XYZ file of C-alpha atoms in Angstrom:
100
model
C -5.908 -10.977 1.836
C -3.560 -11.731 -1.066
C -6.419 -13.008 -3.225
C -8.665 -10.052 -2.326
C -6.019 -7.429 -3.099
C -3.919 -8.966 -5.841
C -6.462 -11.004 -7.744
C -9.859 -9.371 -7.237
C -9.184 -5.661 -6.590
C -6.110 -5.543 -8.838
C -8.234 -6.829 -11.732
C -10.451 -3.722 -11.607
C -9.742 -0.950 -14.117
C -6.870 1.277 -12.960
C -9.139 4.341 -12.937
C -11.510 2.772 -10.356
C -11.740 5.184 -7.399
C -10.961 3.809 -3.947
C -13.107 4.973 -1.019
C -11.840 3.414 2.223
C -14.182 3.589 5.193
C -11.528 5.200 7.386
C -8.622 7.601 6.981
C -5.619 5.267 6.816
C -3.286 7.103 4.451
C -1.260 9.041 7.001
C -0.753 5.983 9.202
C 0.022 3.722 6.230
C 2.595 6.136 4.806
C 4.679 5.844 7.986
C 4.875 2.096 7.460
C 5.398 2.358 3.701
C 8.448 4.565 4.171
C 10.014 1.784 6.264
C 9.728 -0.738 3.419
C 9.968 1.468 0.331
C 11.658 4.670 -0.726
C 10.108 4.606 -4.213
C 9.058 7.835 -5.891
C 5.334 6.926 -5.659
C 5.662 6.373 -1.887
C 7.520 9.661 -1.458
C 4.814 11.391 -3.502
C 2.112 9.813 -1.330
C 3.915 10.970 1.828
C 3.990 14.533 0.487
C 0.299 14.362 -0.424
C -0.600 13.009 3.037
C 1.377 15.808 4.717
C -0.389 18.455 2.653
C -3.974 17.140 3.001
C -6.038 16.551 6.127
C -8.380 14.076 4.371
C -7.368 11.713 1.588
C -10.386 9.431 1.140
C -11.614 9.152 -2.444
C -8.492 10.760 -3.874
C -6.899 7.559 -5.157
C -7.543 4.853 -7.732
C -6.733 1.167 -8.023
C -3.883 2.226 -10.336
C -2.495 4.430 -7.564
C -2.793 1.581 -5.064
C -0.814 -0.692 -7.371
C 2.014 1.873 -7.387
C 2.486 2.325 -3.645
C 0.444 -0.161 -1.630
C 3.053 -2.605 -0.313
C 0.402 -5.301 0.028
C -0.318 -5.049 -3.711
C 3.386 -5.465 -4.523
C 4.040 -8.841 -2.899
C 5.712 -10.119 -6.068
C 8.126 -7.180 -6.321
C 11.827 -7.557 -5.540
C 11.549 -4.564 -3.202
C 8.913 -6.212 -0.976
C 10.708 -9.558 -1.153
C 13.890 -7.857 0.024
C 12.058 -5.963 2.785
C 10.513 -9.167 4.124
C 13.180 -11.753 3.337
C 10.471 -13.873 1.695
C 9.765 -14.745 -1.955
C 6.415 -16.554 -1.920
C 3.676 -13.894 -2.369
C 1.555 -15.254 0.493
C 4.583 -15.297 2.805
C 5.550 -11.766 1.722
C 1.989 -10.661 2.537
C 2.090 -12.363 5.945
C 5.455 -10.827 6.807
C 4.350 -7.350 5.691
C 1.225 -7.686 7.836
C 3.330 -8.754 10.831
C 5.742 -5.849 10.239
C 2.891 -3.354 9.971
C 1.223 -4.714 13.115
C 4.484 -4.210 14.996
C 5.263 -0.765 13.608
């Protein structure tokens, strides 16, 4: 998962549109707010509240700003998980999200 998100997808141009197969934004925002109070996450929460559908509205650049799983090397995600190794941060975030 770390390689797919942070090596392959993150290497795409920032303006690449993201079209997930399912509507995950509203569910993901609830988890994101538990691990981050950044301005991009707050902005995403507002957007999710104001829009019924969010598919196709975001880019890889947007994902880099607020997707916790694409920030495994950030101090914020390391603090939230208590881990420093990117793969361990990813695993802990996944466990936290599964249990949220």
